[in-house]
PDB file of C-alpha atoms in Angstrom:
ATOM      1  CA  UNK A  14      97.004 111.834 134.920  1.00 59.00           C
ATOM      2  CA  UNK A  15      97.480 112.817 131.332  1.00 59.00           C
ATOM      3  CA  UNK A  16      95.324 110.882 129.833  1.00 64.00           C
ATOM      4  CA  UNK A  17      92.591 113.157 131.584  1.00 71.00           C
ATOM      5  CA  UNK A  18      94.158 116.458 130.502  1.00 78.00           C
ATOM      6  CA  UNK A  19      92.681 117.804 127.409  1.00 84.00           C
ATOM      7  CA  UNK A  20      95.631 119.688 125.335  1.00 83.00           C
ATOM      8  CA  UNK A  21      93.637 122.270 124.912  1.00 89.00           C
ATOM      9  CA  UNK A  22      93.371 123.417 128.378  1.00 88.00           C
ATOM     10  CA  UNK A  23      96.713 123.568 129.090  1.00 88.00           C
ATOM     11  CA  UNK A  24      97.366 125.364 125.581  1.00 89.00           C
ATOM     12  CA  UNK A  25      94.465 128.266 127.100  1.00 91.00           C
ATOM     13  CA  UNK A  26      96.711 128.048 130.435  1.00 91.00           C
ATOM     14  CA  UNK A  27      99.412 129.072 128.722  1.00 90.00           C
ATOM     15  CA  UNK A  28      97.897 131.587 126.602  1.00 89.00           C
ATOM     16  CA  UNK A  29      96.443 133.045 130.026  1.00 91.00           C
ATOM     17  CA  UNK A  30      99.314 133.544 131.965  1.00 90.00           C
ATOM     18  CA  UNK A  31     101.101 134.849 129.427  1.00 87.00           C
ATOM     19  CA  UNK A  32      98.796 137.698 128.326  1.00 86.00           C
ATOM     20  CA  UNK A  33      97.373 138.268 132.328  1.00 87.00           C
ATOM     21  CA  UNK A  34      93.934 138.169 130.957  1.00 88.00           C
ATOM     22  CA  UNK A  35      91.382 136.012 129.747  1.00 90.00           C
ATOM     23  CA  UNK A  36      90.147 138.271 127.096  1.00 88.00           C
ATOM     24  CA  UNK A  37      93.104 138.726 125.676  1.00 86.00           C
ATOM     25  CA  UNK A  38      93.838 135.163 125.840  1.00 89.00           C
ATOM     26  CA  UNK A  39      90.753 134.262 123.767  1.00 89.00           C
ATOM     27  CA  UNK A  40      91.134 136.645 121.161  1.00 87.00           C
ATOM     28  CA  UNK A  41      94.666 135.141 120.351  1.00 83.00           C
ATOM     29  CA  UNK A  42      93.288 131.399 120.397  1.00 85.00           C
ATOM     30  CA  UNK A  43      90.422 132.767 118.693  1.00 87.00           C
ATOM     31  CA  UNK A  44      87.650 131.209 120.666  1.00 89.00           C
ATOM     32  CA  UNK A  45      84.565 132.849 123.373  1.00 91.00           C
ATOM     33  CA  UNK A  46      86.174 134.391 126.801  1.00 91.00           C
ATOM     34  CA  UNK A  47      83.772 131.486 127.941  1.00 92.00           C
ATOM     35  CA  UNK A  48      85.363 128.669 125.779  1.00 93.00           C
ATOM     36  CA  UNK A  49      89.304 129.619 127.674  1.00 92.00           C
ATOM     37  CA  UNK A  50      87.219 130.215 131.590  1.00 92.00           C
ATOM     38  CA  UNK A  51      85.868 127.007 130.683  1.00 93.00           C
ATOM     39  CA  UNK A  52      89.218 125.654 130.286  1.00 93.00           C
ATOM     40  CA  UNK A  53      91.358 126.950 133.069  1.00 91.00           C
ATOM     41  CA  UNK A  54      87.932 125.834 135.205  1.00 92.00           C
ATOM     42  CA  UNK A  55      88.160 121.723 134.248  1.00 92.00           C
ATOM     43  CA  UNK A  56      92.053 122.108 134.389  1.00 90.00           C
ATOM     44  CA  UNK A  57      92.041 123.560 138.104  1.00 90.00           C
ATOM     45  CA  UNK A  58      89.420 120.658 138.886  1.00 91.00           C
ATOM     46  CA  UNK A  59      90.942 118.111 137.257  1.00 89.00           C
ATOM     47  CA  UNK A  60      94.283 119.085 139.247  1.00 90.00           C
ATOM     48  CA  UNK A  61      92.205 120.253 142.480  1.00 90.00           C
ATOM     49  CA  UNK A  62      93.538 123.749 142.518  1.00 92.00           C
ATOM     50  CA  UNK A  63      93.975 126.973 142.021  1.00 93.00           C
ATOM     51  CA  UNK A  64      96.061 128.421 139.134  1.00 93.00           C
ATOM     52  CA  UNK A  65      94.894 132.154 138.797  1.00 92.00           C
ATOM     53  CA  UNK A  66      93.677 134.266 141.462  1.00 90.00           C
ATOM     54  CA  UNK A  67      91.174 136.331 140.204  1.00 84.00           C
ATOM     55  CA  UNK A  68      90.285 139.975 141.067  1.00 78.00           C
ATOM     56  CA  UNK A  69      87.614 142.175 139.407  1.00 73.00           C
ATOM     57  CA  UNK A  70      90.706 144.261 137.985  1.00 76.00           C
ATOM     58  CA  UNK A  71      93.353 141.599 137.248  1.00 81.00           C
ATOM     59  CA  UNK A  72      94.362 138.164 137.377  1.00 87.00           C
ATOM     60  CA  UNK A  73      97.280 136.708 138.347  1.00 89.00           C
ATOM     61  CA  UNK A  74      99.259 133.380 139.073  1.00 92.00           C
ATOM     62  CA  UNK A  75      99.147 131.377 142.133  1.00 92.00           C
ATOM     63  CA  UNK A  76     102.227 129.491 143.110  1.00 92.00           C
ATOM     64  CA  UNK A  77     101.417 126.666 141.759  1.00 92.00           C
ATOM     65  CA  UNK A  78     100.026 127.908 138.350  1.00 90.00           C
ATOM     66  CA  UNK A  79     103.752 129.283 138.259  1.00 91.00           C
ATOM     67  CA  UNK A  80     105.253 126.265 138.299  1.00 92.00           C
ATOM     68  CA  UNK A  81     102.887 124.631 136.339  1.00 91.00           C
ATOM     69  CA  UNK A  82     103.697 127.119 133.715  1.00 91.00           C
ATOM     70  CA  UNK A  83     107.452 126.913 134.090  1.00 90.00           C
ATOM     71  CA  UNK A  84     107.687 122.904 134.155  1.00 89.00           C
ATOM     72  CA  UNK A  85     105.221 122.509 131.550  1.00 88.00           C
ATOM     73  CA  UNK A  86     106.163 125.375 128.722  1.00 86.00           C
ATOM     74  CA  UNK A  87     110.240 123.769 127.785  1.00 86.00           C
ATOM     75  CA  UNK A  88     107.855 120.323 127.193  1.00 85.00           C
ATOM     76  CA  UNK A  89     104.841 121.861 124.517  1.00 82.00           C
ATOM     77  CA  UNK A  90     107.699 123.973 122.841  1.00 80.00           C
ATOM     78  CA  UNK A  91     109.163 120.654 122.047  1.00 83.00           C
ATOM     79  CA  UNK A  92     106.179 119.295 120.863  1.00 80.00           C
ATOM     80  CA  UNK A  93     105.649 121.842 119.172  1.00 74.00           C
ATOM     81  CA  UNK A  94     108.850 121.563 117.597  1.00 71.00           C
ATOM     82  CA  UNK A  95     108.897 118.089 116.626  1.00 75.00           C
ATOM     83  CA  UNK A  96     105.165 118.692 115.124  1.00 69.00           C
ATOM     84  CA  UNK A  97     106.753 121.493 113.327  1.00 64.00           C
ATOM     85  CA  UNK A  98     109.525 119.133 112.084  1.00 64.00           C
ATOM     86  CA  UNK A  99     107.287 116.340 110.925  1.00 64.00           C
ATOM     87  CA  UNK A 100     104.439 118.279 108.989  1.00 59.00           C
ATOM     88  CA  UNK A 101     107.807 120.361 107.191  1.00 55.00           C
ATOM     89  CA  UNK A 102     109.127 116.660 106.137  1.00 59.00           C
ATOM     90  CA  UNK A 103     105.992 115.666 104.602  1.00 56.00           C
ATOM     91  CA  UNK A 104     105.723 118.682 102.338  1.00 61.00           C
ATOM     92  CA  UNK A 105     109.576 119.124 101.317  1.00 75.00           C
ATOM     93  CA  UNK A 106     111.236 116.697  99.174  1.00 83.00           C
ATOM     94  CA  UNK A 107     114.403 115.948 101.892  1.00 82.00           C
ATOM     95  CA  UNK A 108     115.500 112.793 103.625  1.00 84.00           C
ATOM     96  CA  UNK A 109     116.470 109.202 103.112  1.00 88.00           C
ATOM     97  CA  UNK A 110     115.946 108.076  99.899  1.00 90.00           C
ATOM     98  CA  UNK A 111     115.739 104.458  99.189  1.00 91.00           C
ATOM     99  CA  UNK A 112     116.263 103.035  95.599  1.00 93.00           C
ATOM    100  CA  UNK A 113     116.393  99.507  94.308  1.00 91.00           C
ATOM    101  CA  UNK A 114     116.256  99.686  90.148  1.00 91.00           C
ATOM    102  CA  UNK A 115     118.497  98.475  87.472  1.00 87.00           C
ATOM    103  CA  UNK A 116     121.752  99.415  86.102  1.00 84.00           C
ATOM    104  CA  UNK A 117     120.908 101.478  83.475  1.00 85.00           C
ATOM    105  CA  UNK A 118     122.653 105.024  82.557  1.00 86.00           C
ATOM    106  CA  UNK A 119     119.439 106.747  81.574  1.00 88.00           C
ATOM    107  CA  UNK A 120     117.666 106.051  85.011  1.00 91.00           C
ATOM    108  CA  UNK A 121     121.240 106.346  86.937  1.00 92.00           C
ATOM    109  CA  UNK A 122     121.242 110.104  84.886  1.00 93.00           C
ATOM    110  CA  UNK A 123     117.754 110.490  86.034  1.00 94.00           C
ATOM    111  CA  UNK A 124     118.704 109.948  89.591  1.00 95.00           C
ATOM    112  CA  UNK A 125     121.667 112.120  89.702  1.00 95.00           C
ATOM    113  CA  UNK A 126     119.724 114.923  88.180  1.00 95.00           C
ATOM    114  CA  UNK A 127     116.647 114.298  91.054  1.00 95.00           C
ATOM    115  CA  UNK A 128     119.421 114.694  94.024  1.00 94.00           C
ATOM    116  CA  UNK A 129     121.390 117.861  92.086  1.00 95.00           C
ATOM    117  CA  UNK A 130     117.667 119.657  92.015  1.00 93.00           C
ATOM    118  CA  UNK A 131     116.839 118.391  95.649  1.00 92.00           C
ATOM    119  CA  UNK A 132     120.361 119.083  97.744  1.00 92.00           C
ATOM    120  CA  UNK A 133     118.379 117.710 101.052  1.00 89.00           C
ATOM    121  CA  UNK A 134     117.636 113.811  99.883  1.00 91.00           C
ATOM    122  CA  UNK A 135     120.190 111.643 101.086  1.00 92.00           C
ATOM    123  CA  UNK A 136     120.050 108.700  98.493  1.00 91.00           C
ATOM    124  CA  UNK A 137     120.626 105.067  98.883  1.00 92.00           C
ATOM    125  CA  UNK A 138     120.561 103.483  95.714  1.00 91.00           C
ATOM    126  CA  UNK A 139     120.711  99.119  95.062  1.00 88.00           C
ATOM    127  CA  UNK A 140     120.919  98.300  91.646  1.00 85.00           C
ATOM    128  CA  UNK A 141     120.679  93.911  92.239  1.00 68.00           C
ATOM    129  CA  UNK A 142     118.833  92.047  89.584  1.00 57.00           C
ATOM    130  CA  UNK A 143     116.936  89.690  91.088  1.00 54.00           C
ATOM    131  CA  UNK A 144     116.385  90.584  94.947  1.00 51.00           C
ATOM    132  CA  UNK A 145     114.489  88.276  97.253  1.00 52.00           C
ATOM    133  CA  UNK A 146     111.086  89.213  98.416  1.00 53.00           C
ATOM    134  CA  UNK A 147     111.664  90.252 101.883  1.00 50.00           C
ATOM    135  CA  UNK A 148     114.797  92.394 100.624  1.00 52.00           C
ATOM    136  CA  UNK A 149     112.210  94.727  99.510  1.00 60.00           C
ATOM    137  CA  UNK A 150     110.818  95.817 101.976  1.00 64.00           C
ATOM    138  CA  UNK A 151     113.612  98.596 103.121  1.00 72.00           C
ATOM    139  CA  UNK A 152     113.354 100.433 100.037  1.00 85.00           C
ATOM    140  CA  UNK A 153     111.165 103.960  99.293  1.00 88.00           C
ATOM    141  CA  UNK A 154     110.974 103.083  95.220  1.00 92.00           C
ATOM    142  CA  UNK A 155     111.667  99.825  93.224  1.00 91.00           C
ATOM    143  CA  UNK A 156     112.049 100.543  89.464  1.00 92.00           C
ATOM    144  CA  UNK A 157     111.543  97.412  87.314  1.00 88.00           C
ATOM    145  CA  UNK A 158     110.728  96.757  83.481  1.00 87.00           C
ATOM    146  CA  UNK A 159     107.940  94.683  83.258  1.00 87.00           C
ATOM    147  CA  UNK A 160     106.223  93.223  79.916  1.00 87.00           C
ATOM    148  CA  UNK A 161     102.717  92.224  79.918  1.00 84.00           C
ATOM    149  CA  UNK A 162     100.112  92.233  82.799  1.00 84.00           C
ATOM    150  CA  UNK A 163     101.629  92.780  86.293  1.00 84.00           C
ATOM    151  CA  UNK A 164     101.417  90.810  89.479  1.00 77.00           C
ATOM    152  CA  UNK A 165      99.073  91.189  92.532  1.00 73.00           C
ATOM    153  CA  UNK A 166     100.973  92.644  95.212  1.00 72.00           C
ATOM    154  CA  UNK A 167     100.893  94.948  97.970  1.00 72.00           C
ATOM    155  CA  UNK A 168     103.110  97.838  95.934  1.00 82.00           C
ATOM    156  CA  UNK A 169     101.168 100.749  93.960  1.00 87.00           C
ATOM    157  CA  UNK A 170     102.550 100.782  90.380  1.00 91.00           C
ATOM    158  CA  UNK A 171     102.978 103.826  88.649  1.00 93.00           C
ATOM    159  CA  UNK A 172     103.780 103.963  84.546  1.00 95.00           C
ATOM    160  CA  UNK A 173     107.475 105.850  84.129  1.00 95.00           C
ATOM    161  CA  UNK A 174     107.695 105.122  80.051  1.00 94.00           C
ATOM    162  CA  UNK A 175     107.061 102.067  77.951  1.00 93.00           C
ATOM    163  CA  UNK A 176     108.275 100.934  74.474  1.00 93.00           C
ATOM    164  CA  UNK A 177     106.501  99.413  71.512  1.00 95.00           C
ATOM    165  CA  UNK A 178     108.676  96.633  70.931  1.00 95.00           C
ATOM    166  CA  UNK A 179     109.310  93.884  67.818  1.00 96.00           C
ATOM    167  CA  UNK A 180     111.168  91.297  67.269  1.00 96.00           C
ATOM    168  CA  UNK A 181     114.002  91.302  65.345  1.00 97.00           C
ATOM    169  CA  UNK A 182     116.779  88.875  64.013  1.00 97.00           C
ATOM    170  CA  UNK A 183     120.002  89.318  62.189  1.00 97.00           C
ATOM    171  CA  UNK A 184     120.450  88.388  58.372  1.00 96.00           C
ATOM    172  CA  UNK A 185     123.023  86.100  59.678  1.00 95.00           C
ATOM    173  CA  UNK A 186     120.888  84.053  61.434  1.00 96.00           C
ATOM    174  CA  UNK A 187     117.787  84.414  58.403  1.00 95.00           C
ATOM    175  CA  UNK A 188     120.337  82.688  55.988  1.00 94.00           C
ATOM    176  CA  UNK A 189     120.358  79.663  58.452  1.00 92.00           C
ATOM    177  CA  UNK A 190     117.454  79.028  59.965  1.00 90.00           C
ATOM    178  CA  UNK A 191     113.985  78.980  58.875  1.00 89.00           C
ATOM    179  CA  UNK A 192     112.074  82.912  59.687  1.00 93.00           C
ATOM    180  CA  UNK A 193     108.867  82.002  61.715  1.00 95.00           C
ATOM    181  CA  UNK A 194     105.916  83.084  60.393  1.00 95.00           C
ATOM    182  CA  UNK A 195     103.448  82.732  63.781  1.00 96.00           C
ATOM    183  CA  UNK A 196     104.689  82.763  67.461  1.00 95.00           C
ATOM    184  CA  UNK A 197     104.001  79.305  67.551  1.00 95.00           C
ATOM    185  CA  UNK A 198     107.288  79.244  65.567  1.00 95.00           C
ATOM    186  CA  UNK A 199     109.576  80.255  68.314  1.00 94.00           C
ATOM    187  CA  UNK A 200     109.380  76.969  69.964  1.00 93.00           C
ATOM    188  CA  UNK A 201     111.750  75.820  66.976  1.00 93.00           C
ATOM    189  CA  UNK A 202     114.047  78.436  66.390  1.00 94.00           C
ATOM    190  CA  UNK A 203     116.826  80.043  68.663  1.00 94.00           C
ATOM    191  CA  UNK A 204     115.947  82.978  71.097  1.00 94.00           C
ATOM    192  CA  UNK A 205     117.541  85.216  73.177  1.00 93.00           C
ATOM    193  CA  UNK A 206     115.783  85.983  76.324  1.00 89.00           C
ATOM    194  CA  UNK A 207     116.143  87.561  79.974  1.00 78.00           C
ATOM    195  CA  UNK A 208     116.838  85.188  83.154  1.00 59.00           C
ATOM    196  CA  UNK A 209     115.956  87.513  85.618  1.00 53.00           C
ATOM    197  CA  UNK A 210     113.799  90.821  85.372  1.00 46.00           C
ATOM    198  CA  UNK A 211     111.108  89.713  82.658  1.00 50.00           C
ATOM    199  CA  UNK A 212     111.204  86.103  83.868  1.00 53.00           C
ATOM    200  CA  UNK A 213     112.517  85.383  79.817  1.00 53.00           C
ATOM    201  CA  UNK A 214     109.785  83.024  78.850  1.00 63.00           C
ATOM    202  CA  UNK A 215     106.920  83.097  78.141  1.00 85.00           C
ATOM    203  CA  UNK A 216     106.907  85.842  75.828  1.00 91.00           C
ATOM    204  CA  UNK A 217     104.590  88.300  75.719  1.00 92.00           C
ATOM    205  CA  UNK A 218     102.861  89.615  72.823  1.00 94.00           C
ATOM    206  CA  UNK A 219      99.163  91.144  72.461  1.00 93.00           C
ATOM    207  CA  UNK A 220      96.285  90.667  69.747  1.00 91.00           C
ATOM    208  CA  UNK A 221      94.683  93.041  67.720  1.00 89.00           C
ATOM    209  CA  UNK A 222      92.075  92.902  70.408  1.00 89.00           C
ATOM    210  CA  UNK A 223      94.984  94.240  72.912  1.00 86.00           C
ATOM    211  CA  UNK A 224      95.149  90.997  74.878  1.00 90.00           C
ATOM    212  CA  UNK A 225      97.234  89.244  75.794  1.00 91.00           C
ATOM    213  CA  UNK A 226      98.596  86.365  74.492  1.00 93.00           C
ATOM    214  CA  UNK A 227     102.007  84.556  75.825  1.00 92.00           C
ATOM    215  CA  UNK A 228     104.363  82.354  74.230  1.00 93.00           C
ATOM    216  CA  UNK A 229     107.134  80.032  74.871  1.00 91.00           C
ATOM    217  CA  UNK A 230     110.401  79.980  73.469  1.00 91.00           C
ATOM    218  CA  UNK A 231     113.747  78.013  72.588  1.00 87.00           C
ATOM    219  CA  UNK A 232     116.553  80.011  74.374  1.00 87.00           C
ATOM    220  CA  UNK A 233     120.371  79.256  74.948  1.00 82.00           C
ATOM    221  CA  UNK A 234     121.379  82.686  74.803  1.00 90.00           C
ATOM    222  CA  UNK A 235     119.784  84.285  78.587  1.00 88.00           C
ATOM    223  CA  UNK A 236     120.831  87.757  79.489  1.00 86.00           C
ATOM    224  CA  UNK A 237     119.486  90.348  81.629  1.00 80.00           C
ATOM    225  CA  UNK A 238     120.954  93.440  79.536  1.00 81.00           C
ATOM    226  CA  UNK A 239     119.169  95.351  76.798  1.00 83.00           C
ATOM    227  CA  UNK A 240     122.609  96.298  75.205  1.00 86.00           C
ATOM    228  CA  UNK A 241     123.838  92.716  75.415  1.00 90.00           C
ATOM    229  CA  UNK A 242     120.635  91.417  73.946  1.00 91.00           C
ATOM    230  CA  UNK A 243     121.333  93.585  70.845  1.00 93.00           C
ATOM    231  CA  UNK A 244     125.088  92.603  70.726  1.00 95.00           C
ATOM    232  CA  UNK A 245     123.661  88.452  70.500  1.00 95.00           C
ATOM    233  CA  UNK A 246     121.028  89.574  67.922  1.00 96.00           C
ATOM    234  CA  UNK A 247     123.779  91.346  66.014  1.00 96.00           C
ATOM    235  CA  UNK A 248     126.136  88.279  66.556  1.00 96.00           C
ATOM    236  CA  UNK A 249     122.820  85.891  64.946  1.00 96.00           C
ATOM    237  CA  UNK A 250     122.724  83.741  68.218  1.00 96.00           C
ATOM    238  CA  UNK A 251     119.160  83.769  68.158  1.00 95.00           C
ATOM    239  CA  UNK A 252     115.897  86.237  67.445  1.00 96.00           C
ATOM    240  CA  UNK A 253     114.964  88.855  70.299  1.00 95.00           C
ATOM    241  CA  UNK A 254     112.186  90.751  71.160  1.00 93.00           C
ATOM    242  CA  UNK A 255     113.472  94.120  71.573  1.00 93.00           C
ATOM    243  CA  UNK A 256     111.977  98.063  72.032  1.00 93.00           C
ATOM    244  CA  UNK A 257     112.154  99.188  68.655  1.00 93.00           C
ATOM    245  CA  UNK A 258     114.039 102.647  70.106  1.00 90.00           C
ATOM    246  CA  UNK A 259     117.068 100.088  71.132  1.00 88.00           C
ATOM    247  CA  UNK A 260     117.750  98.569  68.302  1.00 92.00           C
ATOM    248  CA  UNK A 261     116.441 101.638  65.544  1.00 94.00           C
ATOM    249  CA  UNK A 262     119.828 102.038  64.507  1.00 95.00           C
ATOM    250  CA  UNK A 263     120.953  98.974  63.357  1.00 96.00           C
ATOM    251  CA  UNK A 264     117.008  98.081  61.839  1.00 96.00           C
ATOM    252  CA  UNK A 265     118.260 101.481  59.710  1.00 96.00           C
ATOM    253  CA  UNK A 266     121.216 100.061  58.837  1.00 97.00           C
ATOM    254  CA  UNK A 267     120.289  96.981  57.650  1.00 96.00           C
ATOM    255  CA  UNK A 268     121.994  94.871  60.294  1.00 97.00           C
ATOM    256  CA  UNK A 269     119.004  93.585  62.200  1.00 97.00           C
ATOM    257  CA  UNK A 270     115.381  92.941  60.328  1.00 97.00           C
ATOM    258  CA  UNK A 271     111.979  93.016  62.372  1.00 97.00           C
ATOM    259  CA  UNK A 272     110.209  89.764  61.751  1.00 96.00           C
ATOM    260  CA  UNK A 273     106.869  90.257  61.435  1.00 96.00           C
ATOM    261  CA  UNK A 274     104.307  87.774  62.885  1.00 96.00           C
ATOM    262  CA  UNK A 275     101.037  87.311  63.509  1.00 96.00           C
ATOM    263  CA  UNK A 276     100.733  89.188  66.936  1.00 96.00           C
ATOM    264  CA  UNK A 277     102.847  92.500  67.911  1.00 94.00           C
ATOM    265  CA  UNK A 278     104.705  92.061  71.055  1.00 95.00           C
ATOM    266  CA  UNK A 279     103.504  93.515  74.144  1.00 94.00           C
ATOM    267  CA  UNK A 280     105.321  97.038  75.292  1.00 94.00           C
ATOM    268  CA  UNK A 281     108.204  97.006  77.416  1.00 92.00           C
ATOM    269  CA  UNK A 282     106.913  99.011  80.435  1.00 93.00           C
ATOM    270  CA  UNK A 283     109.244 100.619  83.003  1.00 92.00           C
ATOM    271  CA  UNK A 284     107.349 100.878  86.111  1.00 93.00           C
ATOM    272  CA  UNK A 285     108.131 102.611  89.680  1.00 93.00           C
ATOM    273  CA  UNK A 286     106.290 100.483  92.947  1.00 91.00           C
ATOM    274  CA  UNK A 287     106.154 101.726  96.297  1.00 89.00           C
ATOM    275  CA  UNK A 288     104.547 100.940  99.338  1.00 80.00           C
ATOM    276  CA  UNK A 289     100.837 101.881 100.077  1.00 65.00           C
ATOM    277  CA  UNK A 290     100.276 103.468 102.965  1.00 60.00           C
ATOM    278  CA  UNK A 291      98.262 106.403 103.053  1.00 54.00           C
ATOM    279  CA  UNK A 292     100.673 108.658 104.196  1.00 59.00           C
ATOM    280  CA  UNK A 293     103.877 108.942 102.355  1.00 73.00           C
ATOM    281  CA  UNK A 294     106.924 111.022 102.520  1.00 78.00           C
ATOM    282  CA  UNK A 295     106.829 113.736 100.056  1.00 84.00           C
ATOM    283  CA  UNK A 296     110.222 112.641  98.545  1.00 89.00           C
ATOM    284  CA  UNK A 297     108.388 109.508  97.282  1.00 90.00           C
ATOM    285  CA  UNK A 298     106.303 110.976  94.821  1.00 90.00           C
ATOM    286  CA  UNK A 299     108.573 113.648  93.736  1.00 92.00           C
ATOM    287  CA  UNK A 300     111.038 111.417  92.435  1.00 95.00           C
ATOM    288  CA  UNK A 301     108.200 109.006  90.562  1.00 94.00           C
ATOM    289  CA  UNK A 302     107.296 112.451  88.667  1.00 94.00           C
ATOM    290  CA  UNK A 303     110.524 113.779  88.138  1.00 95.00           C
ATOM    291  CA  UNK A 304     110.986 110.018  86.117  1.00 95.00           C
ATOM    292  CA  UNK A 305     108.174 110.922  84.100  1.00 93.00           C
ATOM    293  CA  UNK A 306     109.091 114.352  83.760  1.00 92.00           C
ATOM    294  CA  UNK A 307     112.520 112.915  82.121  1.00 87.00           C
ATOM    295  CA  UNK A 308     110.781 110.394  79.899  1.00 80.00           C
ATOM    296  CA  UNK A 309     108.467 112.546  78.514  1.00 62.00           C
ATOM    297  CA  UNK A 310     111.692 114.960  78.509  1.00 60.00           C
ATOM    298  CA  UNK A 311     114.032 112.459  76.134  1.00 62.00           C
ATOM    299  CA  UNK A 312     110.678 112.000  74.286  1.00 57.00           C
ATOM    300  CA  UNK A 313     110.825 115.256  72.825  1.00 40.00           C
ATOM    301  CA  UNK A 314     114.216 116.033  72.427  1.00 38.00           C
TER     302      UNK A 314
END
């Protein structure tokens, strides 16, 4: 039976009975006297019977419009409601939250700051290295560093920040082994490179074209830290390619020295992936700008 009850009708019975005229009725629902006569006619034949009886001076409700009204009006306030509810949820910034990025205190400071300014988000954050494909699928954001030209998938990527990078090496380590000269030199020399996020080798580097060009190295020395890749670069267990902002400090000081070769390294590009669908939760794309906001923030500062 409900399939062949338009909402409408039952939305101009309501407005009816409650105002005792149809006039009145149609100038609240804004539509013709005719449009709402219309609709309390189909909705009395579509139920075969009467719900107003109708005088030249008044109308009122049969017994049966009566209960129709009082059965019917606890059930559209709760649609109502619940319509309410959803189309609030997709324009505030409140809910679940559901992170998966790495351990890092800038982003973990970035977070904190995006749940002080929006008291309603209930986070969930996962900071593994290396989840497994189907793992990802329960989380709102991933946040990943990436280097070079992404993979097809079925997650939008949005830029957060990237990093020109170079590769450095410490004067240590320059004393004792030969300092390459082209990339094709890495394949001879020690590197340090990352197991898990950026997939450590082949590394990435671009021409002066911008393309890119990839290159694989000779690594004992396989981390999946920034930090820790400094502290084996310091230590001269092998050259790493490194954002230039990590590492500025101790290039200034003399304890680490860029090598230059014939192609730059490609930028070290922090990236935010979520889910396509059409429709997303407001919170999504609140927190991807309020990353960017903070980048662009520490930028400046």
């Amino acid at each position: 039976m409900l399939d062949k009850i338009d909402q409408q009708w039952l939305k101009s019975f309501h407005c009816v009975y409650e105002n005792n005229s149809f006039k009145r009725a149609a100038e609240f629902l804004c539509l013709p006297t005719s449009n709402v006569s219309r609709h309390i006619a189909l909705l009395e034949e579509q139920l075969d019977t009467r719900l107003f009886e109708r005088t030249t001076r008044r109308i009122a409700p049969t017994e049966v419009g009566e209960q129709l009204y009082l059965s019917t009006q606890p059930l559209l306030d709760k649609l109502s409601d619940a319509l309410e509810e959803v189309t609030q949820q997709s324009h505030e910034v409140m809910g679940q939250l559901n992170i998966l990025m790495p351990d890092s205190p800038e982003l973990a400071q970035a977070v904190v700051s995006f749940c002080t300014k929006h008291p309603s988000i209930s986070l969930c954050c996962d900071t593994s290295i290396s989840p497994k494909e189907d793992f990802l699928d329960g989380f709102d954001v991933i946040l990943s560093f990436h280097r070079g030209k992404l993979e097809d998938n079925n997650w939008i990527a949005r830029e957060i920040k990237r990093w020109p990078s170079a590769v450095v090496a410490s004067p240590k380590l320059l004393k004792t082994c030969a300092k390459p000269t082209q990339i094709t030199d890495l394949k001879h020399v020690p590197c340090i490179t990352s197991f898990t996020v950026l997939n450590g080798t082949p590394w990435v580097f671009k021409n002066d074209k911008g393309e890119q060009v990839t290159q694989r190295v000779k690594s004992a020395f396989k981390v999946n830290s920034g930090q820790l890749a400094v502290a084996g670069a310091l230590a001269g267990l092998g050259f790493a390619i490194l954002p230039s902002e990590l590492c500025r400090e101790q290039i200034n000081a003399g304890k680490l020295e860029v090598v230059k070769l014939e192609h730059q390294p490609d930028d070290l590009v922090l990236y935010a992936f979520y889910t396509s669908r059409k429709h997303i939760a407001k919170k999504v794309p609140a927190f991807i700008e309020h990353l960017q906001n903070e980048a662009i923030a520490r930028d400046y500062k």
